[in-house]
Short mmCIF file of C-alpha atoms in Angstrom, two decimals:
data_model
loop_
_atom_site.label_atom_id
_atom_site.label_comp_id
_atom_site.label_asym_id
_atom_site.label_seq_id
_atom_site.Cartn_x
_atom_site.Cartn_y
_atom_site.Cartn_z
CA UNK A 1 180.40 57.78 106.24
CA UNK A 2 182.51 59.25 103.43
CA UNK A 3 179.85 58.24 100.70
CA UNK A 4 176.85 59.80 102.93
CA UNK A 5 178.83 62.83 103.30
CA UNK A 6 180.27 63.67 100.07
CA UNK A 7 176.38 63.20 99.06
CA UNK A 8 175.22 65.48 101.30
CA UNK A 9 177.92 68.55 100.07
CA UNK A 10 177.03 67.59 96.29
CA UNK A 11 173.20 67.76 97.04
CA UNK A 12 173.65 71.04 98.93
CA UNK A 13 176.49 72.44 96.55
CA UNK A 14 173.90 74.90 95.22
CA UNK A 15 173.28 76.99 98.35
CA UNK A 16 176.77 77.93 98.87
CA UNK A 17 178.68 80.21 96.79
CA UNK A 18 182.21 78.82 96.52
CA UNK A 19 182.77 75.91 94.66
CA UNK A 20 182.63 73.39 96.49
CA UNK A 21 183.30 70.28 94.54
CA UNK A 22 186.46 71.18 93.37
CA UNK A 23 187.67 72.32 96.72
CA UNK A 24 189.21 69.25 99.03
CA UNK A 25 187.05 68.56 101.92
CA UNK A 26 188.20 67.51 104.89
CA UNK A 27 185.83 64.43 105.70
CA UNK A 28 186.24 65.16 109.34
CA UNK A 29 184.68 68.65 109.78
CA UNK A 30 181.41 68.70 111.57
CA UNK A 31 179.90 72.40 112.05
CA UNK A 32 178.14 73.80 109.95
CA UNK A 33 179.39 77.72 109.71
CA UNK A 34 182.16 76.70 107.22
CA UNK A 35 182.71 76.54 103.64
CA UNK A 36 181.31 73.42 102.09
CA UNK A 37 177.37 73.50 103.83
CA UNK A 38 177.46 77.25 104.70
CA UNK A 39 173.69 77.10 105.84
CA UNK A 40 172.22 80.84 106.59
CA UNK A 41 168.94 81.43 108.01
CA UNK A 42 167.65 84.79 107.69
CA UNK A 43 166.34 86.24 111.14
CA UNK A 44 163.49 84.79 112.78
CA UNK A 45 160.59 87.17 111.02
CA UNK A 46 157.13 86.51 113.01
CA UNK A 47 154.89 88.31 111.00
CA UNK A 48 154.29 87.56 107.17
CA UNK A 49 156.39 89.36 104.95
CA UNK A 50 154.28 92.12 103.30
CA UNK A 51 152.25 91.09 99.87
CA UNK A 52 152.49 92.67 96.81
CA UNK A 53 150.04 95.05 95.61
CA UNK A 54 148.72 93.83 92.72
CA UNK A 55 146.98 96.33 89.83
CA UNK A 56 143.85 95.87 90.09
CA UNK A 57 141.68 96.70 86.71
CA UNK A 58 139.98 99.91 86.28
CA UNK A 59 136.54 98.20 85.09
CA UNK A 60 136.58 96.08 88.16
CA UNK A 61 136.96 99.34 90.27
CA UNK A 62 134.31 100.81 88.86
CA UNK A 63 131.86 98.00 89.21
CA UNK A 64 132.85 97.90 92.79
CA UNK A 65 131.89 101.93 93.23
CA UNK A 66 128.51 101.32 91.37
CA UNK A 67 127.73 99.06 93.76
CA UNK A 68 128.08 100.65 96.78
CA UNK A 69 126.75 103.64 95.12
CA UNK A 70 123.66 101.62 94.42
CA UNK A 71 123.30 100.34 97.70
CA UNK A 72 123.37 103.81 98.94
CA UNK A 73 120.59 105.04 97.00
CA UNK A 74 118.45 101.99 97.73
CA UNK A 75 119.03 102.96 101.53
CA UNK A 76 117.78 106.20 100.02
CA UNK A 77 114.30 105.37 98.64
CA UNK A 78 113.52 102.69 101.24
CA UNK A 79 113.61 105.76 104.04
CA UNK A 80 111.70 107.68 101.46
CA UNK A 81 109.10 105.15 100.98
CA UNK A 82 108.61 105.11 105.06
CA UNK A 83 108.48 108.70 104.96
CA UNK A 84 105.32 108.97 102.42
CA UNK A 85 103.38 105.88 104.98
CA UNK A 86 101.31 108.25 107.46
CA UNK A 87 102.62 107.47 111.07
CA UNK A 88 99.53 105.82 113.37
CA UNK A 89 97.99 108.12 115.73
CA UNK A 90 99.28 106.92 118.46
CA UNK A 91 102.33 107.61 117.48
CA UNK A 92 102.18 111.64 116.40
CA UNK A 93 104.01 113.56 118.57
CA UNK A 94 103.03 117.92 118.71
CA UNK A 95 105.55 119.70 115.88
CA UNK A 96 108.52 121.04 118.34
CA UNK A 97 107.47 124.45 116.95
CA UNK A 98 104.54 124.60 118.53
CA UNK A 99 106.36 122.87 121.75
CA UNK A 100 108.85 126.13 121.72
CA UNK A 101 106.68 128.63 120.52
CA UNK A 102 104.20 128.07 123.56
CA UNK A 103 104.31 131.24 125.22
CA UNK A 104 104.19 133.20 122.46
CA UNK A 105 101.06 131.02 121.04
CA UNK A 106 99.09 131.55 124.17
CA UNK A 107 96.16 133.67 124.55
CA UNK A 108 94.81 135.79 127.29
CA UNK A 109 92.31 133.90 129.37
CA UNK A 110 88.91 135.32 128.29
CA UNK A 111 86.96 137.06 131.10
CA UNK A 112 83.23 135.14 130.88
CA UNK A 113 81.29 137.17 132.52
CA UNK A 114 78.60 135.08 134.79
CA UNK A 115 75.86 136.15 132.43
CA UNK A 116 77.15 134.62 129.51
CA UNK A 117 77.61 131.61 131.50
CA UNK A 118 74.27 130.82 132.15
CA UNK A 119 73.26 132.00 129.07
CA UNK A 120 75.89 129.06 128.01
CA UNK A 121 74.73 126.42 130.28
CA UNK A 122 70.56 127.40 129.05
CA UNK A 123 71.43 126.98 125.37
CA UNK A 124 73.28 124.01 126.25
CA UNK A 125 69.95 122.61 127.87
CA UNK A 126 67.63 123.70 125.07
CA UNK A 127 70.27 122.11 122.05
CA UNK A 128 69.91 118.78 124.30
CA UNK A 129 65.86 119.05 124.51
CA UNK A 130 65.97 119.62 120.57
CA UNK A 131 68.05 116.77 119.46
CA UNK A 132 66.07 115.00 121.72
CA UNK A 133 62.75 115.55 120.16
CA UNK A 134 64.48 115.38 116.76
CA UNK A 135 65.83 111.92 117.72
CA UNK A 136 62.24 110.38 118.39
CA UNK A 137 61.17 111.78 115.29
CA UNK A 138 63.40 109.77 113.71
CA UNK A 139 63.13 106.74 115.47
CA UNK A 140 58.97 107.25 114.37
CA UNK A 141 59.70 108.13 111.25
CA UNK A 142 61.83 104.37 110.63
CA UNK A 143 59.34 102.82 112.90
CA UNK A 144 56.73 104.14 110.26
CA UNK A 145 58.79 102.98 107.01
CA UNK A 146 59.34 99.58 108.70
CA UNK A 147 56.09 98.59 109.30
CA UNK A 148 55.05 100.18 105.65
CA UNK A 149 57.06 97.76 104.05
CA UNK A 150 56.35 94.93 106.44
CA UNK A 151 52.31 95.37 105.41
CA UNK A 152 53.34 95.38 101.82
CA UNK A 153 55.33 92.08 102.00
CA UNK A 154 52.15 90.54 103.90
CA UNK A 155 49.96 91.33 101.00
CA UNK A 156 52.60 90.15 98.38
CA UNK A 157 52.93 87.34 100.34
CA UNK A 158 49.06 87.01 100.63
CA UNK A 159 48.88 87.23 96.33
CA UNK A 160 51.57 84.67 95.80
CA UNK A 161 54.48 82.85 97.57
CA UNK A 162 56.96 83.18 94.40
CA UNK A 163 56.62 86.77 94.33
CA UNK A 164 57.52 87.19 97.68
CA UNK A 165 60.27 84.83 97.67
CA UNK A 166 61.78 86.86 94.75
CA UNK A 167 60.90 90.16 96.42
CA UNK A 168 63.14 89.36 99.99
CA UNK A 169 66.15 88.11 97.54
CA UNK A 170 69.34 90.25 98.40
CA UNK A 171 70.24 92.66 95.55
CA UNK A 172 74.32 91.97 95.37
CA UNK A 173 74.53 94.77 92.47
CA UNK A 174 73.06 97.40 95.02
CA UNK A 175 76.39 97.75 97.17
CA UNK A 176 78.94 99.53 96.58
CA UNK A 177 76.41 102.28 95.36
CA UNK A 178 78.05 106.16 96.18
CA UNK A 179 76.07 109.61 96.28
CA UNK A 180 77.78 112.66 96.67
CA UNK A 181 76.45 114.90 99.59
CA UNK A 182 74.43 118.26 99.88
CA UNK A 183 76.55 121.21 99.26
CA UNK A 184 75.77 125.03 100.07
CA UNK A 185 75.57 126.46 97.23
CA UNK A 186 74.56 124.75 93.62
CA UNK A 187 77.56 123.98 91.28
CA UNK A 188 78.20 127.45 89.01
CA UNK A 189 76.99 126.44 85.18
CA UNK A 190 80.21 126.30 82.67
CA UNK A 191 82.59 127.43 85.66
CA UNK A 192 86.48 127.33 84.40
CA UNK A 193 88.44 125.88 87.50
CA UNK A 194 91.62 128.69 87.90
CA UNK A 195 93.69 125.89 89.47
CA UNK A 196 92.20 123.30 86.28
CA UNK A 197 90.10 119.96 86.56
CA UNK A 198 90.92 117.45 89.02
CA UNK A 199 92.21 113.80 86.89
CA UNK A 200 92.59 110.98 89.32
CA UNK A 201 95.49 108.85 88.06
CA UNK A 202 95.72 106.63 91.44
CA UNK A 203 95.90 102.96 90.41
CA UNK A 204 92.98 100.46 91.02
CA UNK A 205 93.64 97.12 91.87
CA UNK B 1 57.82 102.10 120.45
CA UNK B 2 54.55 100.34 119.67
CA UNK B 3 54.42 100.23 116.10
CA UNK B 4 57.71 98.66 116.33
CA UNK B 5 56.54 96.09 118.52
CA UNK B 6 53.68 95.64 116.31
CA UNK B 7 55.95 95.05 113.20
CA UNK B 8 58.38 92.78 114.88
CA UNK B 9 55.16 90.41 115.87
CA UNK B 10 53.95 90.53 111.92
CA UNK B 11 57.30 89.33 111.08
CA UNK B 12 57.59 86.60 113.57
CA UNK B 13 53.93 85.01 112.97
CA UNK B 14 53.48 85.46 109.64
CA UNK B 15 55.37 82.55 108.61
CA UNK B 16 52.74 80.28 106.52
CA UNK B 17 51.36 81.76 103.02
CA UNK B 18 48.00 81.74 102.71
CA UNK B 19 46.89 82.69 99.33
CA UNK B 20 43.52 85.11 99.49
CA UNK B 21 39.87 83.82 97.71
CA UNK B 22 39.58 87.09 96.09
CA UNK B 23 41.78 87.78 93.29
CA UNK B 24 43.30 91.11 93.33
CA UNK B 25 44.97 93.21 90.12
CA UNK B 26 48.65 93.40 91.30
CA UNK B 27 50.30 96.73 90.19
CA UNK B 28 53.98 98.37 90.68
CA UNK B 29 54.10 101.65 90.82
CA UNK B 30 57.65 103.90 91.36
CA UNK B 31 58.33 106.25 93.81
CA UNK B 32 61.16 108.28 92.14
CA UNK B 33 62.47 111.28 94.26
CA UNK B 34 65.09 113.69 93.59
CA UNK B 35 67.17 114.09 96.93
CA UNK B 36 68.21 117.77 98.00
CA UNK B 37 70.86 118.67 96.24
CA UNK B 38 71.87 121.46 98.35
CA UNK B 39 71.71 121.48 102.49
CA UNK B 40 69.21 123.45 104.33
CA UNK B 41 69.76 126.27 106.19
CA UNK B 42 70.28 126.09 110.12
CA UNK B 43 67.10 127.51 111.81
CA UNK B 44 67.53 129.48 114.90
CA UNK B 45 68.48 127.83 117.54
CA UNK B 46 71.21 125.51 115.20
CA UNK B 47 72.48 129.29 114.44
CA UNK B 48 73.20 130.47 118.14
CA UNK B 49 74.39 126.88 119.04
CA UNK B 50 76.94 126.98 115.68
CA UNK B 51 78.26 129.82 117.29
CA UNK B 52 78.03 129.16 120.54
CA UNK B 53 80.68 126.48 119.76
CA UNK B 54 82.94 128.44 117.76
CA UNK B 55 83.11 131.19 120.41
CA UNK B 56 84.34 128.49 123.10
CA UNK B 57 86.94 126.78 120.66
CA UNK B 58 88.42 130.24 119.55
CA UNK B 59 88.70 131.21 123.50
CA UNK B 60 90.37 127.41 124.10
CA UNK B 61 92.87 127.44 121.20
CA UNK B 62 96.47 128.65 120.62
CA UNK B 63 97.41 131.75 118.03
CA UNK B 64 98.44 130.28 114.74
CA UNK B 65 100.88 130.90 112.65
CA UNK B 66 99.41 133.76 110.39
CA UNK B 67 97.83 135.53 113.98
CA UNK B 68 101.47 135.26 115.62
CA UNK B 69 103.10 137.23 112.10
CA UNK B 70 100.37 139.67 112.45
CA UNK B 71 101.04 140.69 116.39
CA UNK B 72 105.05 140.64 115.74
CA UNK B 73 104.32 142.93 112.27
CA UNK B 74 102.49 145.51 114.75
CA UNK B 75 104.28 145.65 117.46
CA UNK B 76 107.73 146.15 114.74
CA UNK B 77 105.44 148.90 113.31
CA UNK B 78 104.38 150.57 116.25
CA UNK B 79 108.23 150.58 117.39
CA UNK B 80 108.53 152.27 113.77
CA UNK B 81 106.69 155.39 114.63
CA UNK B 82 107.67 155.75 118.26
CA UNK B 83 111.41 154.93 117.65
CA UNK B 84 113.51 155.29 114.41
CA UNK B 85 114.23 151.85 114.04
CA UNK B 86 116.28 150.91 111.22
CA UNK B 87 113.94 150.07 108.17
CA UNK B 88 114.87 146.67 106.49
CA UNK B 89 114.03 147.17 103.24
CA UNK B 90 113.37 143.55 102.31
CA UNK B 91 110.92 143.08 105.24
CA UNK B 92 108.71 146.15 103.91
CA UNK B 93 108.67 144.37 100.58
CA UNK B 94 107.19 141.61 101.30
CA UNK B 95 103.64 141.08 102.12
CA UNK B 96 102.77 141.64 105.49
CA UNK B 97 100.59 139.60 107.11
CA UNK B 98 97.33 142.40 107.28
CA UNK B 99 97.75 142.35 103.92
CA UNK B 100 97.73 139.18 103.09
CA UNK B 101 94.47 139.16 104.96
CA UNK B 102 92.87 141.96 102.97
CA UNK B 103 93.71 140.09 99.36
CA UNK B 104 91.99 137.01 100.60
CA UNK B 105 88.90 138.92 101.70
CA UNK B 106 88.77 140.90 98.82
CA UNK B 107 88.95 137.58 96.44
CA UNK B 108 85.83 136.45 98.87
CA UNK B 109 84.05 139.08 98.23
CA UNK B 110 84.85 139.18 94.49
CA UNK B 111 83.73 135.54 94.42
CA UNK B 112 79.66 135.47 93.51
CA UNK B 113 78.37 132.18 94.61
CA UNK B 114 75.22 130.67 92.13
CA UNK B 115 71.76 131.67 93.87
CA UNK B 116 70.36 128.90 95.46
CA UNK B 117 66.69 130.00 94.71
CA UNK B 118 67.34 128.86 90.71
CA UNK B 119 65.56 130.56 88.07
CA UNK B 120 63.22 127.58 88.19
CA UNK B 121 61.99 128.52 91.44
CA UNK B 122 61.23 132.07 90.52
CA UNK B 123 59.16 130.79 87.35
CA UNK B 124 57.42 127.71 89.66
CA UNK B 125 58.15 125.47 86.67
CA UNK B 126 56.67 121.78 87.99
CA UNK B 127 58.45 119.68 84.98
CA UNK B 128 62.38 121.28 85.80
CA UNK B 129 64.48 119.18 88.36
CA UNK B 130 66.13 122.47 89.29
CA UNK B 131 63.21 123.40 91.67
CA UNK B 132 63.54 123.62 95.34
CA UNK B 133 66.98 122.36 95.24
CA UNK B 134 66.85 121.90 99.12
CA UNK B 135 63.72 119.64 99.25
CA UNK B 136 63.07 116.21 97.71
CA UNK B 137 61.06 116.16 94.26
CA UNK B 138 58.31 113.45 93.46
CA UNK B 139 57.47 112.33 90.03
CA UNK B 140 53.77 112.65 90.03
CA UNK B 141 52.38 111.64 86.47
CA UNK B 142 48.86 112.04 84.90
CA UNK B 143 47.06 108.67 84.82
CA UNK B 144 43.61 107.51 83.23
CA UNK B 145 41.58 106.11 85.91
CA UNK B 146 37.86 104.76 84.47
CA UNK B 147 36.67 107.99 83.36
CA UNK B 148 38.92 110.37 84.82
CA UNK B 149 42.22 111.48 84.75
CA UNK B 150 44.36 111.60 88.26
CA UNK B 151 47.89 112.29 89.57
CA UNK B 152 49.83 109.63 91.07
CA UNK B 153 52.82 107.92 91.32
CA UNK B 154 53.50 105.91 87.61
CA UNK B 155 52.12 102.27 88.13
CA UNK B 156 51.49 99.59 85.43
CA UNK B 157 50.16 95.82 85.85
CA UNK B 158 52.23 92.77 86.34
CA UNK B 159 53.31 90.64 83.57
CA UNK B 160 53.65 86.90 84.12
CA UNK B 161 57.22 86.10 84.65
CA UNK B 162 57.81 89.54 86.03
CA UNK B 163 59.00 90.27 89.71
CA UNK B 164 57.60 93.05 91.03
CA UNK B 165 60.63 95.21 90.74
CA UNK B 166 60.77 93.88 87.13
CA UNK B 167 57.55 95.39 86.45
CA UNK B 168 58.36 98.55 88.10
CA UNK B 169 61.77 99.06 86.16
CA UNK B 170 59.59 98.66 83.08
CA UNK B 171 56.61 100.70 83.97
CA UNK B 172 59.12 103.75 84.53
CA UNK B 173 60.73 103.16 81.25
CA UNK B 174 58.19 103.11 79.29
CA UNK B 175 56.39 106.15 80.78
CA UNK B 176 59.38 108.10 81.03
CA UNK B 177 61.75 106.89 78.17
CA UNK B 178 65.22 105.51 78.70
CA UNK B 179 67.17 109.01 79.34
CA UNK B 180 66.37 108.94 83.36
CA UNK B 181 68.75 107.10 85.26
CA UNK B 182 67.39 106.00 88.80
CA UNK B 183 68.82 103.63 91.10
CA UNK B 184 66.18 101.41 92.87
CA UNK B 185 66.50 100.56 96.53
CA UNK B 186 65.89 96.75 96.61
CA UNK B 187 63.92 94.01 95.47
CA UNK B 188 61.21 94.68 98.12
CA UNK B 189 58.35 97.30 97.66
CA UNK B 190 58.27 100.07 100.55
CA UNK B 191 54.56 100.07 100.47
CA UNK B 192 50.80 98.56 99.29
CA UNK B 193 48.05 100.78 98.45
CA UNK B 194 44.66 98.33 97.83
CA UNK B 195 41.63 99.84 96.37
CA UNK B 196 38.44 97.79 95.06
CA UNK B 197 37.31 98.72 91.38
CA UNK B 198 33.79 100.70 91.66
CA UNK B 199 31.03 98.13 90.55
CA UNK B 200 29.94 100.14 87.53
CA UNK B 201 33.47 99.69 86.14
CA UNK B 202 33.63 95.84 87.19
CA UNK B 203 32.33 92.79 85.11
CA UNK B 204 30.13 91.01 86.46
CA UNK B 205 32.05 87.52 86.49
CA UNK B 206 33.35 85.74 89.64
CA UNK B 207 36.82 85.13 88.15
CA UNK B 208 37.34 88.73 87.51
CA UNK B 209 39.82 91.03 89.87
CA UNK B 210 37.72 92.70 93.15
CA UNK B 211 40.37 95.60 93.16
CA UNK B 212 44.01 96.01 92.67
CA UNK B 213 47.18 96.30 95.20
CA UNK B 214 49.63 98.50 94.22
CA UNK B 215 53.27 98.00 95.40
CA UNK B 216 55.92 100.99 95.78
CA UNK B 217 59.47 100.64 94.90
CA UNK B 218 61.42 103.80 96.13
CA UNK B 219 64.11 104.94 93.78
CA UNK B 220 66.49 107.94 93.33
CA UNK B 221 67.02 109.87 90.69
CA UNK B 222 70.52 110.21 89.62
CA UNK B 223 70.74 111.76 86.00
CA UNK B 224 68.87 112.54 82.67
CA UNK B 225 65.37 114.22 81.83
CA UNK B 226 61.57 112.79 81.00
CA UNK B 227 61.11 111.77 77.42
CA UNK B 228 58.76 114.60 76.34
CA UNK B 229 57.61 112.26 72.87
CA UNK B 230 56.28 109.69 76.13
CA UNK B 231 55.29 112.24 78.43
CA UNK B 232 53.83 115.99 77.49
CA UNK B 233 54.32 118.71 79.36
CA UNK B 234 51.26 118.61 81.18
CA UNK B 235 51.19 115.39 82.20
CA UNK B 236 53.92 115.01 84.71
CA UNK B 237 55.12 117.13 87.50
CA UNK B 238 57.88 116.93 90.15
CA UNK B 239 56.44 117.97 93.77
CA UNK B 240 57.92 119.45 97.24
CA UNK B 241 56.01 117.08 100.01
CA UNK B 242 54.09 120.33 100.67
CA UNK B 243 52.80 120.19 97.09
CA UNK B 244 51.26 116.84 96.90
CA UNK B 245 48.35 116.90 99.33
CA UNK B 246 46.68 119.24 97.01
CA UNK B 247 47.42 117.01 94.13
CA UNK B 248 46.30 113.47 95.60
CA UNK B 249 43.54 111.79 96.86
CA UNK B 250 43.59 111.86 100.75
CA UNK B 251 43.55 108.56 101.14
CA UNK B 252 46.10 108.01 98.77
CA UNK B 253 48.63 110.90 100.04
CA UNK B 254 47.77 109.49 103.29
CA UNK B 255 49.07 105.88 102.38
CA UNK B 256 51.97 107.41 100.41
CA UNK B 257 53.18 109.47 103.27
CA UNK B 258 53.80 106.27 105.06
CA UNK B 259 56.88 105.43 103.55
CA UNK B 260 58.09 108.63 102.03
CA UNK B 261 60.78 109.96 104.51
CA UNK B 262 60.15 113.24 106.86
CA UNK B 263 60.83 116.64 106.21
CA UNK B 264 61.27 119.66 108.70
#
């Protein structure tokens, strides 16, 4: 018992401040509030006790303000990018200027007089006799071209069967094959453009 | 309806080949046209209809955006006159909007469009493509038939190993020179104009050709000018469709207007 306990006081001299070997112990005391063990225990503290801030390098900072700076601007260009992509039909919605401005945008109902209503509903029924006509003139006119062609691969056929084989080949080269339109009036010889010449730079794939 | 019907019958039963006892020249001739280059004008009753239309979409739409500045400038003028309203000076600076409108009608009107009756017109010269620039133009060229001379469409025989539309491509480029660039429609001919060689012309031998078949291949002009060292200037014209009747045979404008396409 002696042994254990002067053991115990020289392992734990350290964490009291007196000096304990030197002092005569009393091998009989038992707490533990006096000299020789003088144990203290801070208060109970439930949270953590606060960390140190630590300096953190300027570089590092940086790099970390880059970043989110870069992130931002990606953000950025991806909405751009959507914006440029034309929105589906379906979705287009009328400009809330024109939704607002309605009143103001409105015109005065037109007074058609009865007379130029029929005169209205006769044109209507002439244009529809014209296109008419003009329709079946066309549909002759292919008729016609179909059955000129059809008599000429007969006779090729007729002269010889290799010529006519080569002659209903598909031409692959023929397609894609563009022609620019009728215009009013004929292209102005040597005409300086004011707003300059037109350079398509779009890339082809 | 019938023609069509007609046609469609050809196609289905003329499956097997059977090759003729006579023996027949076989020819290619080109049909080169230049399209319109400008659109024709509306005739009457396109004219009222045109307008007809516009007059019911202007009564059916809303005021846009130039109209509405235009009312609210003349009602702020009007209230200018009757009351002494305070002038902004910046407004009155800028354009107004009747303004506006008279700069952009004067720039139309200062604007002079190129005639579309060309200078060619005016002088009826048959050789320039600038004719009739509304119409389609057909390269008629001078050919030596027997013992006369004749217009038609440029045609040249077959050469063994040739397609058809071989023999066409070549026929044109060697009449006309390599300049003119066409675009031909397809490997098979639009038409077949058959004639018999006049006996006097013919030798006598069995083997020989009866006649000749000539086989059209449509093409469109797209850019250049005749060679005039292969062609002089009299010896090839472009035509309106009007034009040729007086120029061909009738029984050869009569074939040709078969396959060449309408005009009002």
């Amino acid at each position: 018992m002696i042994m254990i306990r002067v053991g115990l006081t020289a392992a734990l001299c350290r964490l009291c401040i007196s000096d304990v070997q030197s002092s005569n112990t009393s091998t009989r005391l038992i707490s533990t509030g006096i000299s020789p063990l003088f144990f203290k225990a801070s208060t109970c503290l439930y949270a953590e006790p606060l960390k140190k801030k630590k300096r953190i390098d300027p570089a590092i900072l940086k790099q970390r303000e880059e970043r989110k700076k870069k992130r931002l601007e990606k953000q950025i260009r991806r909405l751009e990018r959507n914006a440029k992509q034309l929105k589906p039909i379906d979705e287009l919605e009328v400009p809330l200027e024109l939704v607002d401005g309605k009143k103001e945008r409105m015109r005065e109902a037109a007074v058609i007089t009865p007379a130029v209503e029929e005169e209205r509903a006769l044109l209507t029924k002439d244009w529809t006799r014209y296109k008419r006509k003009q329709h079946l003139k066309d549909m002759q006119m292919i008729d016609r071209l179909m059955f000129a062609q059809q008599k000429a691969l007969d006779e090729l056929r007729q002269e010889s069967e290799e010529l006519y084989q080569a002659a209903i080949q598909i031409n692959p080269t023929l397609l894609p094959f563009t022609v620019r339109g009728p215009v009013k009036t004929p292209p102005i010889k040597g005409y300086d453009s004011p707003d300059g010449e037109y350079t398509d730079v779009s890339k082809k794939w | 309806m019938n023609l069509a019907q007609r046609s469609i019958r050809l196609c289905l039963y003329s499956t097997s080949a059977q090759v003729s006892r006579t023996k027949w020249d076989l020819m290619s001739a080109v049909c080169l046209e230049r399209k319109p280059v400008l659109s024709g004008e509306l005739n009457e009753i396109e004219r009222k209809f045109s307008r007809m239309l516009a007059d019911i979409e202007l009564e059916n739409s809303h005021k846009s955006d130039h109209e509405v500045r235009y009312e609210t400038e003349t009602l702020q003028a009007e209230l200018l006159k009757s009351k002494s309203l305070d002038l902004d000076i910046e407004q009155t600076l800028q354009q107004t909007a009747q303004d506006f409108e008279d700069a952009a009608v004067d720039e139309y009107n200062k604007f002079v469009f190129e005639s579309r009756i060309t200078e060619a017109d005016k002088a009826n010269d048959l050789q320039n493509l600038e004719r009739k620039l509304d119409r389609h133009l057909l390269l008629l060229v001078q050919q030596k038939q027997w013992d006369q001379k004749i217009w038609a469409l440029p045609q040249g025989l077959q050469k063994d190993g040739e397609t058809m539309l071989q023999t066409a491509e070549r026929v044109l480029r060697e009449k006309c020179g390599d300049d003119l660039t066409v675009q031909f429609y397809g490997n098979a001919p639009c038409g077949v104009y058959k004639y018999k060689y006049p006996k006097m012309f013919v030798s006598r031998e069995e083997e020989g050709p009866v006649g000749a078949k000539v086989f059209f291949f449509k093409a469109q002009y797209i850019a250049g000018y005749v060679d005039h060292n292969k062609l002089k200037l009299q010896e090839f014209k472009w035509l309106g469709r009007e034009e040729l009747m007086s120029s061909l045979s009738q029984e050869y404008y009569r074939n040709i207007s078969q396959f060449l396409i309408d005009e009002e």
